[in-house]
């Protein structure tokens, strides 16, 4: 499909295997002579970009929070969730192209990862704002794992001024409401989509114009059904394809960062509230794991005292239970190491959440003071 449709840019996520990327690169070289794979985490960010135009520069930012390493069944932490940036020039216009994949939701009713995903959305918005100064056009594509009305999407769009290609498209063709995760896809978990019979839209193409350029979305499409000649779809998510009309104007139109929106104060406040909830939970986890580590250390000290007492003959005539003593010691050491590791992890989590909360507090102060400056 990528060879036949002749896209200018292709943004992929979940390409976990670098061998898969190499295979794609070899097969697509004739159509997309330029590409970049973003290395991150233990198993890789899964992010890569294929381009028909030269890639002038690249940059990767790994989010400070990426879930929990002990949640092995989810594995987001091992990916090193990130945002990748390439800079390219098309017809004299500089493009900043961002690709990302935020932490998955897994359970909407009790979303323990919401604070982490909101931190990622905030860092993504900040990363875009602080790297777009030399660009004429900003494009962001990827699996954001958030519904269009979720606070994280509202924060990202409000803070950066990015426009949603689905909402702006002059023509649309594909799944109803632009959904990209749909129940009739054989790779999706049907139970997770029971509240959403039509599916959900969590994959996006967002864009904005900088300087003297205008951008309009002429058409947006999603894949539907199975791949041609096969009985399975291309992926567990439907692909999103946008046709953008970009034109240079005679005068600069401004960068339109979007932070002047009156509702942005409420969005940042709502996001900060969720981050504070996550901060309190992380502090409780830090306290619990720290207490467990202390108890394990005390148990080891008691065992050491008992062993010294036996060696000194204080319990002469009594057989020393070497096997049970050794098993208990190994258990205490294991608990001590595990609890200490978790305590350190949650300490770092607390610091990251505190840092983000402080950034949001400063941003709110600046937003609230802005009307008086005018």
XYZ file of C-alpha atoms in Angstrom:
374
model
C 0.000 0.000 0.000
C 2.846 2.390 0.853
C 4.478 1.754 -2.520
C 1.262 2.158 -4.501
C -0.213 5.257 -2.850
C 2.986 7.314 -3.065
C 2.832 9.308 0.150
C 5.332 12.083 0.767
C 5.754 11.142 4.434
C 5.003 7.923 6.322
C 4.963 7.909 10.139
C 4.947 4.490 11.806
C 4.686 3.331 15.409
C 5.179 -0.060 17.076
C 7.965 -1.106 14.738
C 9.590 -2.843 17.709
C 12.010 -4.956 15.689
C 14.856 -3.132 14.010
C 15.011 -6.029 11.555
C 11.435 -5.187 10.534
C 12.527 -1.593 9.995
C 15.471 -2.755 7.886
C 13.153 -4.945 5.814
C 10.730 -2.051 5.285
C 13.601 0.263 4.407
C 14.840 -2.164 1.773
C 11.412 -2.710 0.239
C 10.470 0.976 0.233
C 13.806 2.450 -0.836
C 12.576 3.085 -4.370
C 9.608 5.150 -3.125
C 11.090 6.614 0.052
C 14.860 7.042 -0.291
C 15.133 8.733 3.124
C 14.162 7.250 6.493
C 15.040 7.342 10.170
C 14.510 4.944 13.078
C 14.367 6.380 16.602
C 16.253 4.259 19.155
C 14.952 4.314 22.714
C 14.278 2.134 25.741
C 14.944 -1.586 26.044
C 12.946 -2.922 23.103
C 12.919 0.326 21.112
C 10.581 3.269 20.708
C 8.933 1.626 17.693
C 8.988 4.996 15.910
C 10.248 5.535 12.378
C 9.651 7.915 9.483
C 9.958 7.350 5.739
C 10.267 10.374 3.458
C 10.501 11.134 -0.233
C 12.534 14.221 0.635
C 15.939 14.576 2.336
C 15.948 14.478 6.133
C 17.991 17.481 7.255
C 18.013 16.875 11.004
C 16.607 14.538 13.667
C 15.971 14.686 17.401
C 14.480 12.294 19.956
C 12.962 13.145 23.319
C 12.173 10.292 25.717
C 9.308 11.031 28.087
C 10.254 11.230 31.762
C 7.435 8.863 32.801
C 6.619 5.695 30.859
C 4.552 3.477 33.152
C 5.947 0.887 35.554
C 8.696 -1.695 34.943
C 6.921 -4.304 37.080
C 3.789 -4.172 34.887
C 5.287 -6.764 32.573
C 1.950 -7.593 30.930
C 1.805 -4.048 29.530
C 5.445 -3.368 28.742
C 5.196 0.351 27.944
C 8.101 1.135 30.278
C 10.445 -1.097 28.284
C 9.675 0.788 25.063
C 10.968 4.099 26.346
C 7.966 6.038 25.019
C 9.240 9.020 23.047
C 8.612 11.674 20.440
C 10.818 11.740 17.365
C 11.415 14.800 15.191
C 12.731 15.079 11.663
C 13.308 18.298 9.754
C 12.804 18.245 5.993
C 12.399 20.790 3.204
C 9.744 20.448 0.507
C 9.549 23.055 -2.264
C 11.487 25.514 -0.136
C 9.186 25.061 2.886
C 10.709 23.790 6.156
C 8.710 21.045 7.871
C 9.060 19.899 11.461
C 7.563 16.395 11.454
C 6.900 14.739 14.813
C 5.962 11.099 15.411
C 4.987 9.739 18.819
C 3.210 6.984 20.717
C 1.847 7.789 24.182
C 1.203 5.325 27.002
C -1.787 3.034 26.436
C -4.949 3.365 28.502
C -5.791 -0.335 29.151
C -8.730 0.441 31.492
C -10.748 3.635 31.025
C -12.807 3.189 34.207
C -9.709 2.935 36.423
C -6.882 4.430 34.427
C -3.823 4.206 36.687
C -1.645 5.487 33.822
C -3.569 8.731 33.301
C -1.049 10.932 35.197
C 1.824 9.442 33.176
C -0.008 9.982 29.882
C -0.810 13.573 30.830
C 2.835 14.206 31.700
C 3.719 12.810 28.272
C 1.128 15.054 26.589
C 2.539 18.060 28.442
C 6.129 17.194 27.538
C 5.097 16.588 23.929
C 3.451 20.013 23.770
C 6.497 21.654 25.360
C 8.870 19.801 23.041
C 6.931 20.989 19.984
C 6.754 24.577 21.207
C 10.468 24.765 21.912
C 11.610 23.183 18.629
C 9.352 24.825 16.020
C 10.998 28.221 15.784
C 12.754 27.550 12.459
C 9.839 25.675 10.867
C 7.246 26.852 8.368
C 4.898 23.907 8.949
C 4.464 21.601 11.937
C 3.084 18.071 11.488
C 2.390 15.621 14.311
C 1.228 12.067 13.732
C 0.888 9.057 15.945
C -1.041 6.955 18.411
C -1.896 9.363 21.225
C -4.071 6.809 23.089
C -6.588 9.530 23.969
C -10.108 10.255 22.768
C -10.665 13.624 21.014
C -12.395 15.134 24.054
C -9.901 13.899 26.651
C -8.067 16.510 28.673
C -4.694 15.435 27.259
C -5.782 16.154 23.678
C -7.305 19.465 24.695
C -4.082 20.366 26.488
C -1.886 19.397 23.520
C -3.949 21.281 20.972
C -4.554 24.305 23.172
C -0.938 24.665 24.220
C 0.521 24.268 20.707
C -2.253 25.575 18.467
C -2.250 22.352 16.424
C -5.318 21.636 14.306
C -6.975 18.242 13.956
C -6.942 17.000 10.367
C -10.148 15.011 10.926
C -12.053 18.073 12.167
C -10.618 20.324 9.438
C -10.848 17.975 6.445
C -12.908 19.140 3.491
C -13.582 15.491 2.572
C -13.509 12.343 4.678
C -13.590 8.689 3.728
C -13.252 5.755 6.087
C -14.499 4.446 9.424
C -17.421 6.221 11.045
C -16.356 9.264 13.105
C -12.794 8.658 11.977
C -12.369 5.787 14.450
C -9.035 4.013 14.260
C -9.603 1.302 16.886
C -12.751 -0.576 15.871
C -14.534 -3.669 17.251
C -14.635 -5.643 13.994
C -10.829 -5.668 13.738
C -9.685 -9.215 14.492
C -6.646 -7.958 16.446
C -8.560 -5.828 18.969
C -9.943 -6.881 22.363
C -13.700 -6.674 21.888
C -14.421 -6.358 25.640
C -12.445 -3.117 25.890
C -14.621 -1.525 23.204
C -18.020 -2.565 24.598
C -18.810 1.037 25.699
C -17.878 2.238 22.189
C -19.768 0.153 19.604
C -18.416 2.259 16.698
C -14.871 2.239 18.058
C -12.624 5.071 19.221
C -10.401 7.617 17.522
C -6.992 7.601 19.194
C -4.660 8.033 16.176
C -4.191 11.573 14.872
C -2.638 13.803 12.273
C -2.310 17.320 13.689
C -0.803 20.324 11.930
C -0.298 24.069 12.003
C 1.261 26.753 9.856
C 4.081 29.007 10.996
C 5.408 32.208 9.369
C 4.003 32.973 5.914
C 2.413 29.597 5.115
C -1.179 28.361 5.136
C -2.176 24.716 5.543
C -5.541 23.183 4.685
C -6.606 19.557 4.929
C -8.212 18.678 1.621
C -8.937 15.027 2.422
C -8.620 12.573 5.283
C -9.007 8.821 4.910
C -8.687 5.750 7.087
C -8.166 2.166 6.045
C -11.182 -0.117 6.444
C -11.624 -3.849 6.441
C -8.950 -6.315 5.406
C -5.821 -5.722 3.371
C -6.290 -6.391 -0.366
C -6.014 -10.090 -1.151
C -5.861 -11.073 2.545
C -8.319 -12.023 5.280
C -6.700 -9.838 7.950
C -6.380 -6.028 8.282
C -3.100 -4.157 7.941
C -2.832 -3.683 11.710
C -4.838 -3.575 14.942
C -5.324 0.164 14.246
C -6.682 1.674 11.072
C -4.146 3.854 9.260
C -4.829 7.584 8.957
C -3.982 9.332 5.678
C -4.181 13.092 5.110
C -3.807 15.199 1.975
C -2.675 18.701 2.932
C -2.654 21.763 0.693
C 0.228 24.043 1.679
C 0.753 27.473 0.186
C 3.197 30.257 0.924
C 1.615 33.678 1.469
C 3.072 37.108 0.865
C 3.366 38.082 4.524
C 3.910 36.355 7.847
C 0.801 35.108 9.616
C 2.400 34.580 13.031
C 3.150 31.399 14.922
C -0.257 31.206 16.632
C 0.883 29.173 19.609
C -2.669 28.903 20.854
C -1.917 29.821 24.470
C -4.189 32.848 24.351
C -7.321 30.689 24.278
C -9.504 31.609 27.276
C -10.394 27.956 27.977
C -6.733 26.971 28.204
C -6.563 28.021 31.865
C -9.307 25.510 32.676
C -7.588 22.775 30.636
C -4.220 23.283 32.341
C -5.949 23.407 35.742
C -7.746 20.127 35.028
C -4.513 18.510 33.851
C -2.632 19.738 36.908
C -5.326 18.294 39.171
C -4.892 14.849 37.596
C -1.113 15.131 37.901
C -1.480 15.956 41.602
C -3.672 12.855 42.046
C -0.911 10.797 40.449
C 1.668 12.514 42.656
C -0.231 11.534 45.826
C -0.474 7.928 44.605
C 3.256 7.854 43.832
C 4.051 9.236 47.283
C 1.972 6.473 48.883
C 3.790 3.864 46.803
C 7.133 5.346 47.801
C 6.184 5.223 51.477
C 4.916 1.612 51.249
C 7.997 0.309 49.440
C 10.294 2.218 51.808
C 8.576 0.692 54.838
C 8.848 -2.773 53.271
C 12.579 -2.243 52.704
C 13.072 -1.175 56.331
C 11.184 -4.221 57.632
C 13.262 -6.530 55.450
C 16.442 -4.889 56.731
C 15.290 -5.312 60.353
C 14.597 -8.995 59.704
C 18.106 -9.419 58.338
C 19.558 -7.698 61.395
C 17.582 -9.983 63.713
C 18.867 -13.003 61.837
C 22.408 -11.685 62.107
C 22.007 -11.276 65.875
C 20.600 -14.808 66.159
C 23.488 -16.214 64.134
C 26.068 -14.395 66.259
C 24.347 -15.671 69.393
C 24.554 -19.245 68.141
C 28.218 -18.850 67.269
C 28.953 -17.412 70.709
C 27.406 -20.422 72.384
C 24.476 -18.530 73.858
C 22.170 -21.272 72.730
C 24.511 -24.172 73.447
C 22.996 -27.593 73.229
C 20.329 -26.461 70.800
C 20.590 -27.508 67.138
C 20.925 -24.559 64.757
C 18.298 -24.653 61.969
C 20.631 -23.860 59.098
C 18.189 -24.634 56.275
C 15.252 -22.584 57.535
C 17.615 -19.801 58.616
C 19.192 -19.649 55.136
C 15.830 -19.697 53.361
C 14.552 -16.884 55.567
C 17.735 -14.895 54.945
C 17.453 -15.293 51.165
C 13.800 -14.247 51.320
C 14.645 -11.155 53.372
C 17.472 -10.207 50.982
C 15.152 -10.643 47.983
C 12.447 -8.498 49.569
C 15.036 -5.875 50.550
C 16.430 -5.619 47.021
C 12.988 -5.547 45.393
C 11.570 -3.010 47.840
C 14.651 -0.799 47.551
C 14.456 -0.860 43.761
C 10.752 0.024 43.800
C 11.351 2.733 46.387
C 13.989 4.334 44.156
C 11.710 4.064 41.111
C 8.746 5.680 42.886
C 11.066 8.361 44.305
C 12.021 9.284 40.735
C 8.344 9.142 39.734
C 7.477 11.561 42.551
C 10.196 13.974 41.445
C 9.034 13.889 37.796
C 5.414 14.509 38.790
C 6.459 17.305 41.134
C 8.491 18.916 38.362
C 5.595 18.761 35.904
C 3.158 20.115 38.487
C 5.481 23.062 39.133
C 5.758 23.764 35.400
C 1.985 23.761 35.088
C 1.648 26.058 38.086
C 4.006 28.567 36.458
C 2.168 28.233 33.140
C -1.146 28.915 34.874
C 0.274 31.992 36.547
C 1.494 33.299 33.194
C -1.862 32.589 31.528
C -3.808 34.281 34.313
C -1.600 37.358 34.236
C -1.697 37.732 30.444
C -5.036 39.650 30.174
C -3.827 42.280 32.621
C -0.671 42.800 30.549
C -2.819 43.703 27.569
